[in-house]
Amino acid sequence: MGRVGLTTDRLVRAGAELADEVGFEQVTVSALARRFDVKVASLYSHVKNSQDLKTRLALLALEELADQAADAVAGRSGKDALAALGNVYRDYAREHPGRYAAAQLRLDAEAAAASAGRRHSQMTRAILRGYDLPEREEVHAVRLLGSVFHGYISLEMGGGFSHSAPDTQETWEWTLSALDTLLRTWPTP
C-alpha cells in the first residue's frame, strides 16, 4: 500500500497541486494520503495535522509569489512596476487558484514572521518610493494596493464580473491606471 520516498517537501508540493485541482479548503492530510495511496498515520511524521499542512501550503504560495513578483518588477518603476506586481498576483491566481487561496491564509505570528509576506511588503514599498509618498503614508498605500489587487482578483475569479461588459482585462488596465494616478497625486491629510 505505501510508497517510499515521502518527504515534507514532496507532500507540500503535492498538497499545492491538490489545492489547485480541488480547492484549498478541500486539502487535508487524509486527501493527501489517498493521493499517495498511503495510510494517514504515515504522513504524521512529515506534517502535524491538516492545519500544519495548510500553513506549509501558504508559506509555499507566498514564496512562489514573492519570487515571481521580484522577477517581474526588477528594473521597473512607476506604473510599469505597479502593473507588473498586480499582473503577477492576477496571473498566479489564474494559474494556481488553490495556492492563491492558500496565500490568503491568516498565519500565526511565528509563521508570518518566517514567511515571504515581508518580501511582498518590501517590494510594494519599493514601488511606492517611486511615487514619493511620505513614509508615514506608505502603510496606507500598501494596504490600498493589496485590497484592490486581491479584491479585484477574488471578484473576477468568483465570476463577479462575468455578466457585464467591458471585458475584465479592460477594467483591470483601467484599475491599474487609476491606482497610478492616485499614487502620483496622493492626498496628504
XYZ file of C-alpha atoms in Angstrom:
189
model
C 0.000 0.000 0.000
C 2.660 2.574 0.941
C 5.211 4.320 -1.188
C 8.680 5.147 -0.028
C 10.371 8.457 -0.539
C 7.822 10.709 1.091
C 9.302 13.939 2.383
C 7.708 17.038 3.828
C 8.624 18.998 0.704
C 7.141 16.364 -1.590
C 3.931 16.267 0.464
C 3.589 20.054 0.493
C 4.119 20.272 -3.266
C 1.551 17.514 -3.806
C -0.782 19.385 -1.464
C -0.308 22.527 -3.551
C -1.214 20.619 -6.715
C -4.235 19.169 -4.949
C -5.304 22.636 -3.807
C -5.168 23.872 -7.401
C -7.267 20.913 -8.535
C -9.948 20.721 -5.839
C -9.642 23.938 -3.847
C -7.573 24.929 -0.856
C -10.329 24.206 1.669
C -10.531 20.592 0.464
C -6.875 19.854 1.219
C -6.485 17.589 4.232
C -3.959 15.052 5.423
C -6.499 12.335 4.545
C -6.887 13.620 0.976
C -3.119 13.737 0.613
C -2.758 10.193 1.961
C -5.259 8.998 -0.662
C -3.233 10.753 -3.352
C -0.106 8.826 -2.335
C -2.022 5.628 -1.555
C -0.648 5.508 1.984
C -2.187 5.390 5.425
C -2.885 8.746 7.031
C -0.697 7.845 10.003
C 2.350 7.579 7.747
C 2.084 11.291 6.908
C 2.162 12.457 10.518
C 5.936 12.129 10.642
C 6.026 14.893 7.990
C 3.089 17.155 8.927
C 1.384 17.530 12.309
C -2.177 17.830 11.019
C -4.264 19.437 8.284
C -3.714 22.926 9.717
C 0.060 22.405 9.628
C -0.256 21.236 6.018
C -2.305 24.323 5.115
C 0.207 26.607 6.813
C 3.013 24.991 4.824
C 0.977 25.463 1.627
C 0.519 29.141 2.485
C 4.261 29.545 3.034
C 4.999 27.852 -0.292
C 2.499 30.045 -2.150
C 3.814 33.244 -0.568
C 7.369 32.248 -1.512
C 6.414 31.414 -5.112
C 4.522 34.684 -5.456
C 7.381 36.698 -3.985
C 9.876 35.093 -6.358
C 7.672 35.787 -9.376
C 6.940 39.336 -8.247
C 10.633 40.097 -7.669
C 11.451 38.909 -11.175
C 8.576 40.901 -12.686
C 9.312 44.233 -11.007
C 13.107 44.111 -11.317
C 14.337 47.156 -13.230
C 10.886 48.749 -13.415
C 9.440 51.774 -11.712
C 6.245 53.758 -11.513
C 3.251 52.427 -13.364
C 5.311 49.706 -15.073
C 6.345 48.266 -11.698
C 2.850 48.669 -10.273
C 1.303 46.838 -13.237
C 3.951 44.120 -13.120
C 3.189 43.436 -9.466
C -0.554 43.393 -9.977
C -0.250 41.181 -13.039
C 1.876 38.644 -11.144
C -0.826 38.301 -8.488
C -3.590 38.042 -11.069
C -1.744 35.547 -13.271
C -0.737 33.420 -10.273
C -4.349 33.317 -9.088
C -5.496 32.148 -12.505
C -2.768 29.512 -12.843
C -2.829 28.345 -9.221
C -6.220 29.121 -7.673
C -5.718 26.822 -4.694
C -2.273 28.162 -3.931
C -3.517 31.717 -4.307
C -6.229 30.951 -1.743
C -3.530 29.449 0.492
C -1.533 32.685 0.281
C -4.509 34.449 1.892
C -4.458 32.173 4.959
C -4.107 34.042 8.215
C -0.845 32.852 9.742
C 0.115 32.861 13.380
C 2.789 35.385 14.348
C 5.663 32.887 14.172
C 4.703 31.550 10.747
C 4.050 35.057 9.439
C 7.486 36.197 10.580
C 9.090 33.262 8.739
C 7.026 33.776 5.589
C 7.716 35.675 2.389
C 4.969 38.106 3.377
C 7.642 40.572 4.416
C 9.172 40.381 0.929
C 5.789 41.284 -0.569
C 5.566 44.327 1.660
C 9.146 45.353 0.884
C 8.561 45.074 -2.875
C 5.385 47.112 -2.632
C 7.160 49.761 -0.564
C 9.999 49.837 -3.113
C 7.466 50.512 -5.861
C 5.870 53.230 -3.753
C 9.202 55.012 -3.300
C 8.961 55.866 -6.989
C 5.827 57.843 -6.179
C 7.481 59.963 -3.461
C 4.839 59.241 -0.848
C 5.579 60.423 2.648
C 6.999 57.449 4.565
C 4.220 57.642 7.162
C 1.675 57.201 4.353
C 3.268 54.075 2.855
C 1.412 51.634 5.085
C -1.895 53.061 3.866
C -0.805 52.746 0.243
C 0.446 49.173 0.768
C -2.925 48.229 2.266
C -4.783 50.006 -0.527
C -2.877 48.180 -3.255
C -3.289 44.827 -1.526
C -7.007 45.417 -1.076
C -7.559 46.454 -4.678
C -5.430 43.683 -6.186
C -6.823 40.897 -4.032
C -10.377 42.232 -4.085
C -10.426 42.516 -7.866
C -8.874 39.084 -8.305
C -11.315 37.468 -5.874
C -14.331 39.044 -7.544
C -13.075 38.137 -11.007
C -12.306 34.533 -10.043
C -15.685 34.219 -8.366
C -17.447 35.266 -11.567
C -18.467 38.668 -10.225
C -17.657 40.439 -13.487
C -18.662 37.757 -15.957
C -22.136 39.047 -16.783
C -21.342 42.549 -17.945
C -19.218 44.494 -20.389
C -16.499 45.569 -20.807
C -14.052 42.688 -20.720
C -12.333 42.245 -17.351
C -8.912 42.881 -18.895
C -10.038 46.355 -19.925
C -11.262 47.061 -16.406
C -8.048 45.661 -14.923
C -5.949 48.026 -17.044
C -8.232 50.918 -16.115
C -7.828 49.975 -12.433
C -4.040 49.958 -12.703
C -4.113 53.378 -14.394
C -6.415 54.734 -11.684
C -4.090 53.429 -8.968
C -1.120 55.011 -10.717
C -2.949 58.365 -10.890
C -3.927 58.129 -7.241
C -0.365 57.339 -6.169
C 1.051 60.204 -8.236
C -1.444 62.631 -6.671
C -1.567 61.085 -3.186
C -3.621 63.251 -0.849
C -1.892 64.437 2.289
C -4.010 64.769 5.410
